[in-house]
JSON list of C-alpha atoms and ligand atoms in Angstrom, two decimals:
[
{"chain": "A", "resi": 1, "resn": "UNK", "atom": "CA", "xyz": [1.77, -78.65, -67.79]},
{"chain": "A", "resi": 2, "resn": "UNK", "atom": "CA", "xyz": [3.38, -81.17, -70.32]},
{"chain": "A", "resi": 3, "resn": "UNK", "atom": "CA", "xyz": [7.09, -81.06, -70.75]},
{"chain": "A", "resi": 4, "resn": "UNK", "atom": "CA", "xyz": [8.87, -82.14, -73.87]},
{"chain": "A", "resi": 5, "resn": "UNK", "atom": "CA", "xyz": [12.80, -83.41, -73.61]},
{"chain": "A", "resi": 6, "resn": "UNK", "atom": "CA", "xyz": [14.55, -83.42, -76.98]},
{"chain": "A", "resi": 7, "resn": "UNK", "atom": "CA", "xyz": [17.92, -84.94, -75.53]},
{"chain": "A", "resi": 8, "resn": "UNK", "atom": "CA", "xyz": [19.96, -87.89, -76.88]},
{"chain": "A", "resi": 9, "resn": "UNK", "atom": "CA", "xyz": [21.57, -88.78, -73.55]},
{"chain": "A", "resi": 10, "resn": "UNK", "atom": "CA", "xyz": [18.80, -91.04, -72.47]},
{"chain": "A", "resi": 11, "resn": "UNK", "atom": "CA", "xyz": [20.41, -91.35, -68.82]},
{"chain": "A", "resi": 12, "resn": "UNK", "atom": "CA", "xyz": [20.17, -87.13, -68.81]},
{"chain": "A", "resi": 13, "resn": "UNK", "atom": "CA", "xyz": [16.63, -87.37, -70.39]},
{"chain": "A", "resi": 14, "resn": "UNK", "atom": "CA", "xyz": [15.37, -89.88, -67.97]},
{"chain": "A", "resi": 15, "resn": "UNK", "atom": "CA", "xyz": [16.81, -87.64, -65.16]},
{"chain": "A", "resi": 16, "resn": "UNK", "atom": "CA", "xyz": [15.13, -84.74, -65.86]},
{"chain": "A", "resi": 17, "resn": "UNK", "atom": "CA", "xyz": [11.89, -86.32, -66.89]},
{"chain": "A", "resi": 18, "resn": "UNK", "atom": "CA", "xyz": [12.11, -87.73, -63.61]},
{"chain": "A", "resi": 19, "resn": "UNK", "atom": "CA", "xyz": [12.51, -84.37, -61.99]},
{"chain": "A", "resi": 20, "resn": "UNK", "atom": "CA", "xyz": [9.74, -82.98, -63.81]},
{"chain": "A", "resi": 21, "resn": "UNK", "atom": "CA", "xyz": [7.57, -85.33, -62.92]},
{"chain": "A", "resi": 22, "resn": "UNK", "atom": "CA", "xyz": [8.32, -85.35, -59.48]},
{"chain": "A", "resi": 23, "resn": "UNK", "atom": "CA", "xyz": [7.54, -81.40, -59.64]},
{"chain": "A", "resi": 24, "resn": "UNK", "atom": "CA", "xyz": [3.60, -82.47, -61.25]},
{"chain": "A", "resi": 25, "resn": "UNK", "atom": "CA", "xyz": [4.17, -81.93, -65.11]},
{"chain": "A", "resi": 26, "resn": "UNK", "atom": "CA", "xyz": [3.67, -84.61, -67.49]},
{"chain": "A", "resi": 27, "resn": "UNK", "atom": "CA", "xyz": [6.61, -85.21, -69.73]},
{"chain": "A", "resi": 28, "resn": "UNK", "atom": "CA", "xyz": [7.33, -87.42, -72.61]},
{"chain": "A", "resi": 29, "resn": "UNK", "atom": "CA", "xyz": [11.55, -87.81, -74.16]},
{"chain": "A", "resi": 30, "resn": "UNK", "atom": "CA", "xyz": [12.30, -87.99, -77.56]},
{"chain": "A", "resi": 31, "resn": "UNK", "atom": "CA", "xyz": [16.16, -89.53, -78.43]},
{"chain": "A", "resi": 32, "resn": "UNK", "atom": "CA", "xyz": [16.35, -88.10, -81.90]},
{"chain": "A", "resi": 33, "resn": "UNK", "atom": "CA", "xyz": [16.20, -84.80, -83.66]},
{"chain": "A", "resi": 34, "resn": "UNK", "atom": "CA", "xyz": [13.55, -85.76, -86.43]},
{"chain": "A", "resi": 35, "resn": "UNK", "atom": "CA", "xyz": [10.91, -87.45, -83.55]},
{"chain": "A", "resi": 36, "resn": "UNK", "atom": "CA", "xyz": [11.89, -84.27, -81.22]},
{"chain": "A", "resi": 37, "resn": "UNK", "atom": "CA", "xyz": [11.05, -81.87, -84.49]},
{"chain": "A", "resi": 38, "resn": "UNK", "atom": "CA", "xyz": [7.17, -83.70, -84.83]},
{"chain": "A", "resi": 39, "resn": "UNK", "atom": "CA", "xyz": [6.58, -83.26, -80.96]},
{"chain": "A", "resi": 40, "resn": "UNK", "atom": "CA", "xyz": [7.56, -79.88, -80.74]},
{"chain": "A", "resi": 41, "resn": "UNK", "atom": "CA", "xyz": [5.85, -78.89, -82.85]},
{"chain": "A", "resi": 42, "resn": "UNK", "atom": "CA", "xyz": [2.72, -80.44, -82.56]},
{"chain": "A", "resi": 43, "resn": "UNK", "atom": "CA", "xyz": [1.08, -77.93, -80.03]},
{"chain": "A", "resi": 44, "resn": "UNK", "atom": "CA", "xyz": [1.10, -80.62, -77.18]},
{"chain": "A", "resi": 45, "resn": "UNK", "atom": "CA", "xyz": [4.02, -79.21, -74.83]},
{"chain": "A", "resi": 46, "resn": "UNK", "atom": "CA", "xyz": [4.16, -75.76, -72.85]},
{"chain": "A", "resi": 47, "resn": "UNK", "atom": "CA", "xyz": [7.81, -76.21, -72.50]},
{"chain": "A", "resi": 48, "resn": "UNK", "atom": "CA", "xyz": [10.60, -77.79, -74.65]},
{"chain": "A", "resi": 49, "resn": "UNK", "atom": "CA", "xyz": [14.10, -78.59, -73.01]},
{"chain": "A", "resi": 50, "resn": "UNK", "atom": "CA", "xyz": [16.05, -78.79, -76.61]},
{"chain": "A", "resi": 51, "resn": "UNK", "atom": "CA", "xyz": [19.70, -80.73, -76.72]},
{"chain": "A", "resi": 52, "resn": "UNK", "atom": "CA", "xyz": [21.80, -78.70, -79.44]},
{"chain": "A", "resi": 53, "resn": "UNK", "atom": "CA", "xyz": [23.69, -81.76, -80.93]},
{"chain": "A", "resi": 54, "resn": "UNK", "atom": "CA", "xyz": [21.03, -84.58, -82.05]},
{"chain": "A", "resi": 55, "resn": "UNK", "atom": "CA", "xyz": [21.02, -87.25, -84.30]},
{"chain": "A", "resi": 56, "resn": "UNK", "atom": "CA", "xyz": [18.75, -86.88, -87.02]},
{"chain": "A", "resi": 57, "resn": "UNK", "atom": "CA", "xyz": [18.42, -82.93, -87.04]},
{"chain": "A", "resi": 58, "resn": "UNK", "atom": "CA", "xyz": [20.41, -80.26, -84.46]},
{"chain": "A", "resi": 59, "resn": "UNK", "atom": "CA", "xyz": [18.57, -78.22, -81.87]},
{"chain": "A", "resi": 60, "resn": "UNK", "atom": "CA", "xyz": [18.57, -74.57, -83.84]},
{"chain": "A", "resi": 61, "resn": "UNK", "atom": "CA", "xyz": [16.83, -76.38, -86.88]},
{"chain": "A", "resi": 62, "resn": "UNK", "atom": "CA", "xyz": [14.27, -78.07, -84.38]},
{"chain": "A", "resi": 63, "resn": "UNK", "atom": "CA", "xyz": [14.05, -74.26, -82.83]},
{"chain": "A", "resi": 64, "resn": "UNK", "atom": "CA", "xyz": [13.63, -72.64, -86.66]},
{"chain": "A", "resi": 65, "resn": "UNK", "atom": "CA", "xyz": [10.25, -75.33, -86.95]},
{"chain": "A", "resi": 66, "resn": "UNK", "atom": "CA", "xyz": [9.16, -74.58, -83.52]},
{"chain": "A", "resi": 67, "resn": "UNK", "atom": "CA", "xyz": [9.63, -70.73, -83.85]},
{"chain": "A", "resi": 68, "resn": "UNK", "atom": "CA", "xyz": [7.48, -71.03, -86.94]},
{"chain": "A", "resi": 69, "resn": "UNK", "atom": "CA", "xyz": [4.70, -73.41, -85.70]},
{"chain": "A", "resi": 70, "resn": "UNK", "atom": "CA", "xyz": [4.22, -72.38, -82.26]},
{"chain": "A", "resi": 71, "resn": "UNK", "atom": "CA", "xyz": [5.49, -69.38, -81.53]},
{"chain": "A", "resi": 72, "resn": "UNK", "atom": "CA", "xyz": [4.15, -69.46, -77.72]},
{"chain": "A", "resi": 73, "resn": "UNK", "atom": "CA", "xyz": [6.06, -72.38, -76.42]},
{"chain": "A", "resi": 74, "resn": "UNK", "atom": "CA", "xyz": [8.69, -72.39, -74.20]},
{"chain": "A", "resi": 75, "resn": "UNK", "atom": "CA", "xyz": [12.32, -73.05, -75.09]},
{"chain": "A", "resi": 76, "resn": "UNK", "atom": "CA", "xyz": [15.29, -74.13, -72.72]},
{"chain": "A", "resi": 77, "resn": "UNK", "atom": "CA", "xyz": [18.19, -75.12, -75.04]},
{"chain": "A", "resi": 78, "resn": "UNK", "atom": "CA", "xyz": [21.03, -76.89, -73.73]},
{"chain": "A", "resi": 79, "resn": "UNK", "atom": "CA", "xyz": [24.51, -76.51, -74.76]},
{"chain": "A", "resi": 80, "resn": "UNK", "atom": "CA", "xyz": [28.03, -77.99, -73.88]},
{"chain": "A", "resi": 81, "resn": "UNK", "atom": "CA", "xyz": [30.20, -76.01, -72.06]},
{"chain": "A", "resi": 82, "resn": "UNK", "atom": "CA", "xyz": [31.96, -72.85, -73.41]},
{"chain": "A", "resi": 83, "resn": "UNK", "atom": "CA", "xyz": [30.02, -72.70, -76.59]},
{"chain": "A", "resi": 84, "resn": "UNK", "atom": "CA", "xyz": [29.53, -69.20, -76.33]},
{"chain": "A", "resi": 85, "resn": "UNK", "atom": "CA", "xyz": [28.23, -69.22, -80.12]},
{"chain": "A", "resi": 86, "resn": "UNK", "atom": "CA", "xyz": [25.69, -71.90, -79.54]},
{"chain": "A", "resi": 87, "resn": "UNK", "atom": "CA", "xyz": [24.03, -69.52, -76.68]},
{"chain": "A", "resi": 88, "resn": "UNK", "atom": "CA", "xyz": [24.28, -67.13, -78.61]},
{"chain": "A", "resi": 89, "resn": "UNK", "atom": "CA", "xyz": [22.51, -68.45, -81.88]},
{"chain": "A", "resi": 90, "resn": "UNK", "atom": "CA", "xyz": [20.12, -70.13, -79.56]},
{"chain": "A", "resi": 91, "resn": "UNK", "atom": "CA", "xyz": [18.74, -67.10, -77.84]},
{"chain": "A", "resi": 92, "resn": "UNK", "atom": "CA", "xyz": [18.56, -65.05, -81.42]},
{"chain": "A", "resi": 93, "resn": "UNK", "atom": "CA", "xyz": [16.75, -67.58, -83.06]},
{"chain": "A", "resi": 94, "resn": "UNK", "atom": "CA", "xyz": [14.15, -67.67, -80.19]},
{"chain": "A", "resi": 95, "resn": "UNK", "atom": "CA", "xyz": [14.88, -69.95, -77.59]},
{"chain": "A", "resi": 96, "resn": "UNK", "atom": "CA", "xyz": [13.70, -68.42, -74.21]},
{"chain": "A", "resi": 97, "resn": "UNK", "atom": "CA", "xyz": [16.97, -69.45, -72.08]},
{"chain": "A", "resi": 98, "resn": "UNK", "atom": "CA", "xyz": [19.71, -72.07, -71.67]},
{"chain": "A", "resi": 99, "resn": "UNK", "atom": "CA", "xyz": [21.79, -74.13, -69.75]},
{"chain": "A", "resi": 100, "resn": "UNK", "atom": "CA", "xyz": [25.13, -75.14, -70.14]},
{"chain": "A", "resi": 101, "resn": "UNK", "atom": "CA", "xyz": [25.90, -79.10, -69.56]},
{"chain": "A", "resi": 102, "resn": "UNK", "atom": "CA", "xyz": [26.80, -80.19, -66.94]},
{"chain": "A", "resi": 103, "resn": "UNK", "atom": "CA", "xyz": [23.92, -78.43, -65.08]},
{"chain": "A", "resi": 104, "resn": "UNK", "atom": "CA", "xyz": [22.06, -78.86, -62.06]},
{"chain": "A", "resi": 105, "resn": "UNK", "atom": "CA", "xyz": [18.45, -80.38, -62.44]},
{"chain": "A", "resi": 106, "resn": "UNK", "atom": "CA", "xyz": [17.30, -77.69, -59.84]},
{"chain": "A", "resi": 107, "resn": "UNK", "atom": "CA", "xyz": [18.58, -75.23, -61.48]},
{"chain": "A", "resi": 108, "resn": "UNK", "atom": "CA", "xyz": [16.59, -76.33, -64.96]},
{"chain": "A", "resi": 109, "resn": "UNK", "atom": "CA", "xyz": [13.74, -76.68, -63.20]},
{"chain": "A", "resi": 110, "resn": "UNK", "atom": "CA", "xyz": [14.24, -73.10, -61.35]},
{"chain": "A", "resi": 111, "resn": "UNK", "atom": "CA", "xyz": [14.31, -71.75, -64.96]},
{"chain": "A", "resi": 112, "resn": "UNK", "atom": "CA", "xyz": [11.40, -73.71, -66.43]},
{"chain": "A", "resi": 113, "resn": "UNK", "atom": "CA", "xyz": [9.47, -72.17, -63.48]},
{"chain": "A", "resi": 114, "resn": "UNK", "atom": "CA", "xyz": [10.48, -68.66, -64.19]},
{"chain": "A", "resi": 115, "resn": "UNK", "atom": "CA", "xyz": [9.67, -69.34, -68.25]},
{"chain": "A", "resi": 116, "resn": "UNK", "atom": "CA", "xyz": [5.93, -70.91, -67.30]},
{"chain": "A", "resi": 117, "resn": "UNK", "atom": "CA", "xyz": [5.60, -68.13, -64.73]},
{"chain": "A", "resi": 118, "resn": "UNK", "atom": "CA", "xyz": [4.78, -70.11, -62.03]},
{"chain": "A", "resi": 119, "resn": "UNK", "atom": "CA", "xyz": [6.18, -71.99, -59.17]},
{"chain": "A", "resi": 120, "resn": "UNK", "atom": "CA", "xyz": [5.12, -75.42, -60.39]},
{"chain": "A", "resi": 121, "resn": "UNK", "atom": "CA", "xyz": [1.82, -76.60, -61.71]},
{"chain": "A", "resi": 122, "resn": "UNK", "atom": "CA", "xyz": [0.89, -78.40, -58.50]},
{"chain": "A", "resi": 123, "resn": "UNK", "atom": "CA", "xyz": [1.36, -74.78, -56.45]},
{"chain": "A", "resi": 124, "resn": "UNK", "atom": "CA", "xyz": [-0.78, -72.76, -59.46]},
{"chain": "A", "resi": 125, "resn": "UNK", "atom": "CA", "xyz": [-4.60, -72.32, -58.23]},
{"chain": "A", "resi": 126, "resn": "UNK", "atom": "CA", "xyz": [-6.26, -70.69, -60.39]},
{"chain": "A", "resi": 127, "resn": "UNK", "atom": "CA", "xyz": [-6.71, -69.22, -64.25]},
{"chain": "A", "resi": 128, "resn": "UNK", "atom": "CA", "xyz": [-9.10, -66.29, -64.99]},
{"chain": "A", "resi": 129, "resn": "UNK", "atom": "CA", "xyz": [-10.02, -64.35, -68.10]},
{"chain": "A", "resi": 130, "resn": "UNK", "atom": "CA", "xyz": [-13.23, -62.19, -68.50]},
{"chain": "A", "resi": 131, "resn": "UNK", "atom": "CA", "xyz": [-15.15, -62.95, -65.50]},
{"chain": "A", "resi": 132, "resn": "UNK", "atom": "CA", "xyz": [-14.59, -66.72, -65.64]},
{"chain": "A", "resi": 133, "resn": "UNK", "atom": "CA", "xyz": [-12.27, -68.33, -63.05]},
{"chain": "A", "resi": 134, "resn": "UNK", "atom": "CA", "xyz": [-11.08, -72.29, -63.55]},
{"chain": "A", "resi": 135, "resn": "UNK", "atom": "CA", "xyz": [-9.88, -73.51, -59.73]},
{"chain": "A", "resi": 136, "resn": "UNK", "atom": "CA", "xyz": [-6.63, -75.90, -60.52]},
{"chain": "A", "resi": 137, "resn": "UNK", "atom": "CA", "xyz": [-7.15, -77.72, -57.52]},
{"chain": "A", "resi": 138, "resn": "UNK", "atom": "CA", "xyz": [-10.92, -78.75, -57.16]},
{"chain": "A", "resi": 139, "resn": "UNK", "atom": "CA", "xyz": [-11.72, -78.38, -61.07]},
{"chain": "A", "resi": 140, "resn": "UNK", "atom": "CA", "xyz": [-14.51, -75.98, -60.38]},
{"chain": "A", "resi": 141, "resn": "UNK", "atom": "CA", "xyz": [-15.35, -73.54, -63.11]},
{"chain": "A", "resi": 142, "resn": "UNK", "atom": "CA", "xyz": [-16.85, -70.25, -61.81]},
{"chain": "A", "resi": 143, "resn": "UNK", "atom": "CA", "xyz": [-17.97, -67.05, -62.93]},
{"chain": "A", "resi": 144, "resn": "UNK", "atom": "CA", "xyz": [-16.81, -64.04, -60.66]},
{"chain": "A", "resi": 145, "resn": "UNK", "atom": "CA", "xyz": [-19.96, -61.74, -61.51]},
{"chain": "A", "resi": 146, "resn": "UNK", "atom": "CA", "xyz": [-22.81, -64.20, -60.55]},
{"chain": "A", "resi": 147, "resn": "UNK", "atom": "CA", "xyz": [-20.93, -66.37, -57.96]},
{"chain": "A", "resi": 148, "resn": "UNK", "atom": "CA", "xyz": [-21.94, -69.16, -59.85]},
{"chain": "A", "resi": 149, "resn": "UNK", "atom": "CA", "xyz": [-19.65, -72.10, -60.17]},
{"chain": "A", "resi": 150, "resn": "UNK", "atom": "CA", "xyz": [-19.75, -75.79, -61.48]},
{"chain": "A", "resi": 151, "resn": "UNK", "atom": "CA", "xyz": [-17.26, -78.46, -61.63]},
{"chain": "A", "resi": 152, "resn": "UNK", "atom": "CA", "xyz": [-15.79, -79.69, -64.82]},
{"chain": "A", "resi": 153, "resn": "UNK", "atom": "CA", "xyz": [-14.31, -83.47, -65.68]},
{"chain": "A", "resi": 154, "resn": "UNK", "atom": "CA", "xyz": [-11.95, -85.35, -68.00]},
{"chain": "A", "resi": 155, "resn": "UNK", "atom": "CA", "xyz": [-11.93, -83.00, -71.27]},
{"chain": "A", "resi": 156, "resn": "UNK", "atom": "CA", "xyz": [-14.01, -80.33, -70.69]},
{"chain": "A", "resi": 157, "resn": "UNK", "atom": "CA", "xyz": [-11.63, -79.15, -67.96]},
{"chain": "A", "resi": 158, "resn": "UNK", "atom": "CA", "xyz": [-8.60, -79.87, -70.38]},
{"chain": "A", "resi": 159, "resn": "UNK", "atom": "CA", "xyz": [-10.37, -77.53, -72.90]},
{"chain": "A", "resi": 160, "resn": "UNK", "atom": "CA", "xyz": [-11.01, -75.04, -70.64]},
{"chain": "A", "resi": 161, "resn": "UNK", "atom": "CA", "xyz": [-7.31, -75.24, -68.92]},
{"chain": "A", "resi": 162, "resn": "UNK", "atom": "CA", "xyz": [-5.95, -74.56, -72.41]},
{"chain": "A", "resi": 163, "resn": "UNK", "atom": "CA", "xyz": [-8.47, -72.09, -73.15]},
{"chain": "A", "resi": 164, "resn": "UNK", "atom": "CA", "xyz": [-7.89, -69.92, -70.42]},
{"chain": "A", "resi": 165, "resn": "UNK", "atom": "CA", "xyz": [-3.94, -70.13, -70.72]},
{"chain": "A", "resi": 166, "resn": "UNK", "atom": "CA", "xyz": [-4.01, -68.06, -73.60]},
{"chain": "A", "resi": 167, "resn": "UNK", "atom": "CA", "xyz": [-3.38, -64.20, -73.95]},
{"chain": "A", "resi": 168, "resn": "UNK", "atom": "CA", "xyz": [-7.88, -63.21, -74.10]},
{"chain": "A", "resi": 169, "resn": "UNK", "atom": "CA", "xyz": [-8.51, -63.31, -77.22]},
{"chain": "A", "resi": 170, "resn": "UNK", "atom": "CA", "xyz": [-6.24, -65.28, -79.34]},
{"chain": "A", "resi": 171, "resn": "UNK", "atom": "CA", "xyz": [-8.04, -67.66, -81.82]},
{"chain": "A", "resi": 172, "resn": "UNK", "atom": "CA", "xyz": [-6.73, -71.17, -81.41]},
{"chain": "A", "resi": 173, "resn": "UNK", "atom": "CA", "xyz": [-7.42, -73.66, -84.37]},
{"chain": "A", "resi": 174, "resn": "UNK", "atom": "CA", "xyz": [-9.34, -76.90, -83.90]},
{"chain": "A", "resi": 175, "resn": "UNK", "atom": "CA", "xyz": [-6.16, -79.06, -84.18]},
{"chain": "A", "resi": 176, "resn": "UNK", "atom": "CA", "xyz": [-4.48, -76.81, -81.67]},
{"chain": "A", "resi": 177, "resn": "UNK", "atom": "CA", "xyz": [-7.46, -77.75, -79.22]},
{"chain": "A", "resi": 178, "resn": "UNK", "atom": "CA", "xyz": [-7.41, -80.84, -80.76]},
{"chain": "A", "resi": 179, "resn": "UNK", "atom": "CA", "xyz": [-3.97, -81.78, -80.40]},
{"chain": "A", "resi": 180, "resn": "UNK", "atom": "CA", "xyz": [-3.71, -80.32, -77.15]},
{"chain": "A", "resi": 181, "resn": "UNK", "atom": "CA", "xyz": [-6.74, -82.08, -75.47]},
{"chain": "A", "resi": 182, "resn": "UNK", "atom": "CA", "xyz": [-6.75, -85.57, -77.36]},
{"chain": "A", "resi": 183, "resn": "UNK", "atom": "CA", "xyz": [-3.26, -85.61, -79.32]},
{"chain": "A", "resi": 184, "resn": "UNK", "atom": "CA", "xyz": [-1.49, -86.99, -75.53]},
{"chain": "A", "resi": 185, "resn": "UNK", "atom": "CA", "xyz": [-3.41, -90.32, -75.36]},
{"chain": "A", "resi": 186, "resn": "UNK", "atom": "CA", "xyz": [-5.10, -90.42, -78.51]},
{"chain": "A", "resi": 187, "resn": "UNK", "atom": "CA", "xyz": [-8.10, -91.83, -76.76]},
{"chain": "A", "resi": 188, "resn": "UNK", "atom": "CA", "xyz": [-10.36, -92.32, -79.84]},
{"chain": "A", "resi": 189, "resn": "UNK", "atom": "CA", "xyz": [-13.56, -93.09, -78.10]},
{"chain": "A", "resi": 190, "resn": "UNK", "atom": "CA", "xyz": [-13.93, -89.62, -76.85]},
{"chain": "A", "resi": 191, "resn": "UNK", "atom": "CA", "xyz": [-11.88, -87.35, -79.18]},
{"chain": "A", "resi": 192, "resn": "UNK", "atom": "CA", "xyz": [-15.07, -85.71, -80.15]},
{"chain": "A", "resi": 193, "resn": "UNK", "atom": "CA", "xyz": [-13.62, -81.69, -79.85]},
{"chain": "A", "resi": 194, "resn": "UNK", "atom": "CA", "xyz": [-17.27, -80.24, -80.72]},
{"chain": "A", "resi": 195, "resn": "UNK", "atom": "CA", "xyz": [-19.05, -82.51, -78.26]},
{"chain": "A", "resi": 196, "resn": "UNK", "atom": "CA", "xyz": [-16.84, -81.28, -75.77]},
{"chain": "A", "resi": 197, "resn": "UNK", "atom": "CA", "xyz": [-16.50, -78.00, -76.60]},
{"chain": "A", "resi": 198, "resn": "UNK", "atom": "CA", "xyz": [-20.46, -77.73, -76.38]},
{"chain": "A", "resi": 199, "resn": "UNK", "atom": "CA", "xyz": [-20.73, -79.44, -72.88]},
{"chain": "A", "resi": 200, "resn": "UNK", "atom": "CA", "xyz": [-18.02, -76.54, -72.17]},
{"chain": "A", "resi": 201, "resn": "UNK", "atom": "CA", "xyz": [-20.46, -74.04, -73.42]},
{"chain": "A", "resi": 202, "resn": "UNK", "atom": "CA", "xyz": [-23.07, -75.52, -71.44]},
{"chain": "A", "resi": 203, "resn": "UNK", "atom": "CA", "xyz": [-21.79, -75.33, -68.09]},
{"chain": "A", "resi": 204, "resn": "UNK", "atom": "CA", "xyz": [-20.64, -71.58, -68.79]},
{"chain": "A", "resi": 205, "resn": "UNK", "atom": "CA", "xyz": [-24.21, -70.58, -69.59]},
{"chain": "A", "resi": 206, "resn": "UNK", "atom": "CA", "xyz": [-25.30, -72.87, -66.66]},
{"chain": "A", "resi": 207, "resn": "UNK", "atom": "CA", "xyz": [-22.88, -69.92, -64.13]},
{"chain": "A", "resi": 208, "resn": "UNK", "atom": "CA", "xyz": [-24.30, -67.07, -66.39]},
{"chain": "A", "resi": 209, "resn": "UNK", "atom": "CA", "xyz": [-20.63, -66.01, -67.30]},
{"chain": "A", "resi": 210, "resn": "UNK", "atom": "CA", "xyz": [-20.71, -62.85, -69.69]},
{"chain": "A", "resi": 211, "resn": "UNK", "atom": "CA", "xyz": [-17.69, -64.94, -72.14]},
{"chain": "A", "resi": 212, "resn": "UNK", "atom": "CA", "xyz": [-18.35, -67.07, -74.72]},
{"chain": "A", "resi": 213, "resn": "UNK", "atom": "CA", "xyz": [-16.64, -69.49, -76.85]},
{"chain": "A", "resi": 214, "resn": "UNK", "atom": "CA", "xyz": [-17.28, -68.46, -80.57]},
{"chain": "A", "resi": 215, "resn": "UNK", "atom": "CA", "xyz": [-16.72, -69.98, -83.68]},
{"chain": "A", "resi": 216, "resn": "UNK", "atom": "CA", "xyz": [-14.41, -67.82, -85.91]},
{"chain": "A", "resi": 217, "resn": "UNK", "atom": "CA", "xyz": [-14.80, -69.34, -89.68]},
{"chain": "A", "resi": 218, "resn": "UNK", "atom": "CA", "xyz": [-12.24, -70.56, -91.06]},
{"chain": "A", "resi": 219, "resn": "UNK", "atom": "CA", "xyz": [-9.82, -69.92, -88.13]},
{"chain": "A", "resi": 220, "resn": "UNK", "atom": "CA", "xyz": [-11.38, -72.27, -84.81]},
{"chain": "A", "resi": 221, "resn": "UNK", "atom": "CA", "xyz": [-12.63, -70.84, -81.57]},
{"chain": "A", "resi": 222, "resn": "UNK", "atom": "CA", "xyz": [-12.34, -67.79, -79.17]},
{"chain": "A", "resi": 223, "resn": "UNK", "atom": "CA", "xyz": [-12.80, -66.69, -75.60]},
{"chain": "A", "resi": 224, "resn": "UNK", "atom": "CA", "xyz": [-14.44, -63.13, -76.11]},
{"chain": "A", "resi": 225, "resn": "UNK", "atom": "CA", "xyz": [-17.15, -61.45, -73.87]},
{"chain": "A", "resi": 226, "resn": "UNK", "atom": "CA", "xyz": [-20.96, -61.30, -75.27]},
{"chain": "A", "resi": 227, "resn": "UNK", "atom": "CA", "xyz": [-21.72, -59.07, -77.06]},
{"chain": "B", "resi": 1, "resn": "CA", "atom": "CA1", "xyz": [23.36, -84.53, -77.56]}
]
């Protein structure tokens, strides 16, 4: 799970990046509203902590490109004390909760739990959708009506992560996958999304799974069952 902080404060930035990571979720910190607007909404992050007062470019216009890019993301804003209106425009504009500064760091990350609906990424085991089931802890990819199951590496099991932490059946764009799977270390050797994508489609034939990944023109890819 990969954690975006939008926060000025670095010394509050670096302290909850550091709880974050100590909890297993990757997290990067941007120190300005315009750099914090380009991350958020690049489709990298399943959660965005969001400081209201930034330089650059405030939290609720950050929120207003985030709400229209990627509607599915996760939103913690935070806002000084008192500010009653800041809550207030926050949570109507789409953020998904907030926390008034000074907080505890538990207490974020008690929230950020509840928002990603689970207890932390390192206690998650497993993601299913159709009869496919992708094990978080060993990798392995299996298919619930043959028994099958194979491990996946490295991007494949990136690909198939995100794939099967979306609602079944949403159609997510190449640069979604893209950005997603290859935007975090822009490792160019290997950023090869169709490659990948077919090695995926390999391996699920390989456990006889009944879902596919299909091409929808013009829009990118889809987990759907055969028909
Ligand atoms: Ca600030």
């Amino acid at each position: 799970m990969k954690v975006l902080i939008v926060e000025d404060e670095y010394a509050l930035a670096d302290a909850v990046a550091s709880a974050f990571e100590r909890n297993h979720y990757q997290t990067k910190i941007c120190q300005n509203g315009i750099d914090g607007a380009q991350e958020a909404a690049s489709g990298k992050y399943d959660l965005v902590i969001l400081d209201v007062m930034l330089p650059g470019m405030d939290g609720f216009d950050i929120l207003a490109e985030i709400r229209a890019l990627q509607p599915d993301v996760k939103v913690i804003m935070l806002t000084a004390r008192g500010e009653l209106d800041d809550k207030l425009k926050g949570l109507k504009n789409g953020a998904n909760d907030y926390m008034t500064k000074p907080f505890h760091i538990e207490e974020l990350l008690a929230r950020a739990d509840v928002q990603l609906k689970a207890v932390s990424a390192f206690e998650e085991q497993k993601l299913s959708a159709f009869d496919l089931e992708l094990n978080l802890k060993n990798g392995e990819l299996s298919c619930k009506s043959t028994g099958e199951s194979i491990p996946l590496k490295g991007k494949e099991y990136e690909l198939a992560e995100y794939i099967l932490r979306q609602p079944p059946g949403q159609i997510l764009s190449r640069e979604q996958l893209y950005n997603r799977v290859w935007g975090w270390d822009n490792d160019l050797e290997s950023n090869n999304l169709e490659a990948y994508l077919s090695f995926l489609r390999k391996k699920m034939k390989l456990i006889g799974t009944g879902a596919v990944i299909k091409a929808v023109r013009g829009m990118g890819y889809r987990l759907e069952e055969k028909k």
